[in-house]
Amino acid sequence: MYDMPEEIDVRADGSLRIITLNRPDALNAVNDDLHHGLAQLWPQLTADRSARAAVITGAGKAFSAGGDFAYLAELAQDADLRAKTIADGRELVIGMARCRIPVIAAVNGPAVGLGCSLVALSDIVYMAENAYLADPHVQVGLVAADGGPLTWPLQISLLQTKEFALLGTRIPAERALALGLANHVVADPLTEALAAAKKISELPQKAVESTKRLVNIHLERAILASLDYAMSAEDLTFQSDDFRANIARLTAKKC
């Protein structure tokens, strides 16, 4: 039913859809196929009329380690890939904000970069005790066009948003809970997220979907107010000398 790359697994469990970021050997770091797949996922999920709720998680030890360095290095050099990625990023953010059904994040490990964004755009968040959030776009020389700065101002203070966005500070699970970036810190986030999704799926469908839409109108308005600027700024920073130097350094360090 779902046309997804191998990097994204979508499994049906009755009216639930379990979405797994599926690059465990790379800590679910985001490559082009995973990024494009996420852009295509949310419209497909909305169109799946038998789906009532979804859970998103990561295979292995991480939720997502953020951008794959090899992919980021390609983006610095390939204008066509860059344009595709910017367009996919826009569709990913808007698609997730407009997704018809509630999406519950089961954050089983680090959620960095785009992983952090997926958490921020989810409707309910369960985090493992050792998990953390971080948005290090600025550290590598990028604007976080699809990152925390789009949504965090609705969830936490502007001062905290600027600190986390500019410094890329890690936000441990307990602090994320205290700030309102997570709903629950638990030993087994997937089990808890699935239980919550099942409860939601048993509630009156129209009331659930309309209530989510009512709340997400605020989110969508905030996103649309800044998204085009954010995408243009990110495109420019992909072409900057700082970004290229940082990615070259990080790639060499990894090797």
mmCIF file of N, CA, C and O in Angstrom, residues 153-196:
data_model
loop_
_atom_site.group_PDB
_atom_site.id
_atom_site.type_symbol
_atom_site.label_atom_id
_atom_site.label_comp_id
_atom_site.label_asym_id
_atom_site.label_seq_id
_atom_site.Cartn_x
_atom_site.Cartn_y
_atom_site.Cartn_z
ATOM 1 N N PRO A 153 9.241 27.577 19.102
ATOM 2 C CA PRO A 153 8.661 28.780 19.703
ATOM 3 C C PRO A 153 7.208 28.609 20.162
ATOM 4 O O PRO A 153 6.728 29.389 20.986
ATOM 5 N N LEU A 154 6.508 27.599 19.628
ATOM 6 C CA LEU A 154 5.157 27.306 20.111
ATOM 7 C C LEU A 154 5.167 26.410 21.346
ATOM 8 O O LEU A 154 4.159 26.303 22.044
ATOM 9 N N GLN A 155 6.310 25.763 21.606
ATOM 10 C CA GLN A 155 6.374 24.753 22.656
ATOM 11 C C GLN A 155 7.165 25.204 23.880
ATOM 12 O O GLN A 155 6.880 24.785 25.000
ATOM 13 N N ILE A 156 8.176 26.042 23.637
ATOM 14 C CA ILE A 156 9.021 26.526 24.728
ATOM 15 C C ILE A 156 9.251 28.025 24.518
ATOM 16 O O ILE A 156 8.717 28.612 23.576
ATOM 17 N N SER A 157 10.031 28.639 25.357
ATOM 18 C CA SER A 157 10.239 30.082 25.230
ATOM 19 C C SER A 157 11.161 30.411 24.060
ATOM 20 O O SER A 157 11.938 29.568 23.589
ATOM 21 N N LEU A 158 11.097 31.656 23.605
ATOM 22 C CA LEU A 158 11.999 32.111 22.547
ATOM 23 C C LEU A 158 13.454 32.060 23.002
ATOM 24 O O LEU A 158 14.348 31.733 22.217
ATOM 25 N N LEU A 159 13.699 32.391 24.262
ATOM 26 C CA LEU A 159 15.066 32.335 24.783
ATOM 27 C C LEU A 159 15.617 30.920 24.728
ATOM 28 O O LEU A 159 16.767 30.693 24.316
ATOM 29 N N GLN A 160 14.826 29.954 25.163
ATOM 30 C CA GLN A 160 15.280 28.566 25.121
ATOM 31 C C GLN A 160 15.450 28.098 23.684
ATOM 32 O O GLN A 160 16.432 27.409 23.353
ATOM 33 N N THR A 161 14.515 28.481 22.819
ATOM 34 C CA THR A 161 14.625 28.111 21.402
ATOM 35 C C THR A 161 15.945 28.596 20.823
ATOM 36 O O THR A 161 16.661 27.842 20.145
ATOM 37 N N LYS A 162 16.294 29.842 21.096
ATOM 38 C CA LYS A 162 17.536 30.392 20.535
ATOM 39 C C LYS A 162 18.768 29.708 21.113
ATOM 40 O O LYS A 162 19.735 29.453 20.380
ATOM 41 N N GLU A 163 18.743 29.392 22.384
ATOM 42 C CA GLU A 163 19.884 28.680 22.970
ATOM 43 C C GLU A 163 20.064 27.313 22.325
ATOM 44 O O GLU A 163 21.176 26.948 21.906
ATOM 45 N N PHE A 164 18.977 26.550 22.228
ATOM 46 C CA PHE A 164 19.087 25.196 21.683
ATOM 47 C C PHE A 164 19.430 25.214 20.199
ATOM 48 O O PHE A 164 20.172 24.353 19.712
ATOM 49 N N ALA A 165 18.899 26.203 19.461
ATOM 50 C CA ALA A 165 19.147 26.273 18.022
ATOM 51 C C ALA A 165 20.550 26.770 17.707
ATOM 52 O O ALA A 165 21.221 26.256 16.804
ATOM 53 N N LEU A 166 21.024 27.763 18.444
ATOM 54 C CA LEU A 166 22.336 28.337 18.153
ATOM 55 C C LEU A 166 23.478 27.466 18.662
ATOM 56 O O LEU A 166 24.509 27.344 18.006
ATOM 57 N N LEU A 167 23.294 26.868 19.822
ATOM 58 C CA LEU A 167 24.366 26.073 20.428
ATOM 59 C C LEU A 167 24.254 24.582 20.143
ATOM 60 O O LEU A 167 25.194 23.834 20.411
ATOM 61 N N GLY A 168 23.104 24.145 19.618
ATOM 62 C CA GLY A 168 22.923 22.711 19.371
ATOM 63 C C GLY A 168 22.928 21.894 20.641
ATOM 64 O O GLY A 168 23.291 20.716 20.628
ATOM 65 N N THR A 169 22.513 22.502 21.736
ATOM 66 C CA THR A 169 22.574 21.858 23.049
ATOM 67 C C THR A 169 21.765 20.570 23.074
ATOM 68 O O THR A 169 20.633 20.527 22.598
ATOM 69 N N ARG A 170 22.346 19.526 23.642
ATOM 70 C CA ARG A 170 21.582 18.294 23.848
ATOM 71 C C ARG A 170 20.532 18.514 24.936
ATOM 72 O O ARG A 170 20.822 19.100 25.983
ATOM 73 N N ILE A 171 19.346 18.022 24.687
ATOM 74 C CA ILE A 171 18.246 18.138 25.637
ATOM 75 C C ILE A 171 17.908 16.735 26.127
ATOM 76 O O ILE A 171 17.220 15.979 25.429
ATOM 77 N N PRO A 172 18.401 16.333 27.300
ATOM 78 C CA PRO A 172 18.106 14.991 27.809
ATOM 79 C C PRO A 172 16.608 14.794 27.999
ATOM 80 O O PRO A 172 15.839 15.758 28.128
ATOM 81 N N ALA A 173 16.197 13.543 28.038
ATOM 82 C CA ALA A 173 14.777 13.211 28.082
ATOM 83 C C ALA A 173 14.049 13.906 29.227
ATOM 84 O O ALA A 173 12.965 14.468 29.037
ATOM 85 N N GLU A 174 14.627 13.885 30.418
ATOM 86 C CA GLU A 174 13.941 14.475 31.567
ATOM 87 C C GLU A 174 13.787 15.987 31.411
ATOM 88 O O GLU A 174 12.776 16.559 31.803
ATOM 89 N N ARG A 175 14.794 16.634 30.803
ATOM 90 C CA ARG A 175 14.665 18.072 30.587
ATOM 91 C C ARG A 175 13.637 18.349 29.494
ATOM 92 O O ARG A 175 12.872 19.314 29.576
ATOM 93 N N ALA A 176 13.639 17.516 28.455
ATOM 94 C CA ALA A 176 12.632 17.668 27.403
ATOM 95 C C ALA A 176 11.229 17.553 27.990
ATOM 96 O O ALA A 176 10.324 18.316 27.626
ATOM 97 N N LEU A 177 11.054 16.639 28.917
ATOM 98 C CA LEU A 177 9.760 16.473 29.581
ATOM 99 C C LEU A 177 9.398 17.721 30.373
ATOM 100 O O LEU A 177 8.275 18.243 30.276
ATOM 101 N N ALA A 178 10.344 18.232 31.132
ATOM 102 C CA ALA A 178 10.080 19.414 31.965
ATOM 103 C C ALA A 178 9.763 20.644 31.118
ATOM 104 O O ALA A 178 8.942 21.479 31.508
ATOM 105 N N LEU A 179 10.385 20.746 29.950
ATOM 106 C CA LEU A 179 10.173 21.905 29.080
ATOM 107 C C LEU A 179 8.886 21.815 28.269
ATOM 108 O O LEU A 179 8.393 22.818 27.775
ATOM 109 N N GLY A 180 8.363 20.603 28.111
ATOM 110 C CA GLY A 180 7.187 20.420 27.274
ATOM 111 C C GLY A 180 7.502 19.950 25.873
ATOM 112 O O GLY A 180 6.638 19.988 24.986
ATOM 113 N N LEU A 181 8.720 19.473 25.639
ATOM 114 C CA LEU A 181 9.092 18.913 24.344
ATOM 115 C C LEU A 181 8.817 17.420 24.266
ATOM 116 O O LEU A 181 8.998 16.801 23.209
ATOM 117 N N ALA A 182 8.423 16.824 25.365
ATOM 118 C CA ALA A 182 8.022 15.415 25.428
ATOM 119 C C ALA A 182 6.866 15.298 26.408
ATOM 120 O O ALA A 182 6.724 16.121 27.316
ATOM 121 N N ASN A 183 6.046 14.271 26.194
ATOM 122 C CA ASN A 183 4.925 14.026 27.107
ATOM 123 C C ASN A 183 5.286 13.072 28.230
ATOM 124 O O ASN A 183 4.812 13.229 29.356
ATOM 125 N N HIS A 184 6.123 12.066 27.915
ATOM 126 C CA HIS A 184 6.426 11.022 28.891
ATOM 127 C C HIS A 184 7.855 10.532 28.685
ATOM 128 O O HIS A 184 8.323 10.419 27.545
ATOM 129 N N VAL A 185 8.545 10.217 29.774
ATOM 130 C CA VAL A 185 9.828 9.528 29.741
ATOM 131 C C VAL A 185 9.597 8.150 30.350
ATOM 132 O O VAL A 185 9.146 8.043 31.492
ATOM 133 N N VAL A 186 9.889 7.105 29.570
ATOM 134 C CA VAL A 186 9.528 5.740 29.966
ATOM 135 C C VAL A 186 10.653 4.777 29.614
ATOM 136 O O VAL A 186 11.539 5.092 28.815
ATOM 137 N N ALA A 187 10.586 3.591 30.201
ATOM 138 C CA ALA A 187 11.597 2.572 29.929
ATOM 139 C C ALA A 187 11.447 1.989 28.526
ATOM 140 O O ALA A 187 12.430 1.648 27.871
ATOM 141 N N ASP A 188 10.220 1.867 28.064
ATOM 142 C CA ASP A 188 9.949 1.230 26.771
ATOM 143 C C ASP A 188 9.018 2.134 25.952
ATOM 144 O O ASP A 188 7.795 1.958 25.966
ATOM 145 N N PRO A 189 9.576 3.108 25.244
ATOM 146 C CA PRO A 189 8.720 4.085 24.557
ATOM 147 C C PRO A 189 7.838 3.478 23.473
ATOM 148 O O PRO A 189 6.713 3.944 23.266
ATOM 149 N N LEU A 190 8.309 2.448 22.779
ATOM 150 C CA LEU A 190 7.496 1.872 21.705
ATOM 151 C C LEU A 190 6.235 1.213 22.268
ATOM 152 O O LEU A 190 5.135 1.421 21.741
ATOM 153 N N THR A 191 6.391 0.446 23.337
ATOM 154 C CA THR A 191 5.226 -0.208 23.937
ATOM 155 C C THR A 191 4.217 0.828 24.416
ATOM 156 O O THR A 191 3.008 0.704 24.191
ATOM 157 N N GLU A 192 4.711 1.870 25.064
ATOM 158 C CA GLU A 192 3.822 2.912 25.585
ATOM 159 C C GLU A 192 3.161 3.692 24.449
ATOM 160 O O GLU A 192 1.971 4.036 24.513
ATOM 161 N N ALA A 193 3.913 3.982 23.400
ATOM 162 C CA ALA A 193 3.359 4.719 22.266
ATOM 163 C C ALA A 193 2.286 3.898 21.557
ATOM 164 O O ALA A 193 1.241 4.432 21.158
ATOM 165 N N LEU A 194 2.530 2.605 21.408
ATOM 166 C CA LEU A 194 1.533 1.744 20.763
ATOM 167 C C LEU A 194 0.258 1.660 21.596
ATOM 168 O O LEU A 194 -0.855 1.658 21.042
ATOM 169 N N ALA A 195 0.401 1.609 22.906
ATOM 170 C CA ALA A 195 -0.775 1.562 23.779
ATOM 171 C C ALA A 195 -1.591 2.850 23.644
ATOM 172 O O ALA A 195 -2.833 2.816 23.576
ATOM 173 N N ALA A 196 -0.903 3.990 23.596
ATOM 174 C CA ALA A 196 -1.599 5.268 23.434
ATOM 175 C C ALA A 196 -2.278 5.343 22.070
ATOM 176 O O ALA A 196 -3.424 5.817 21.948
#
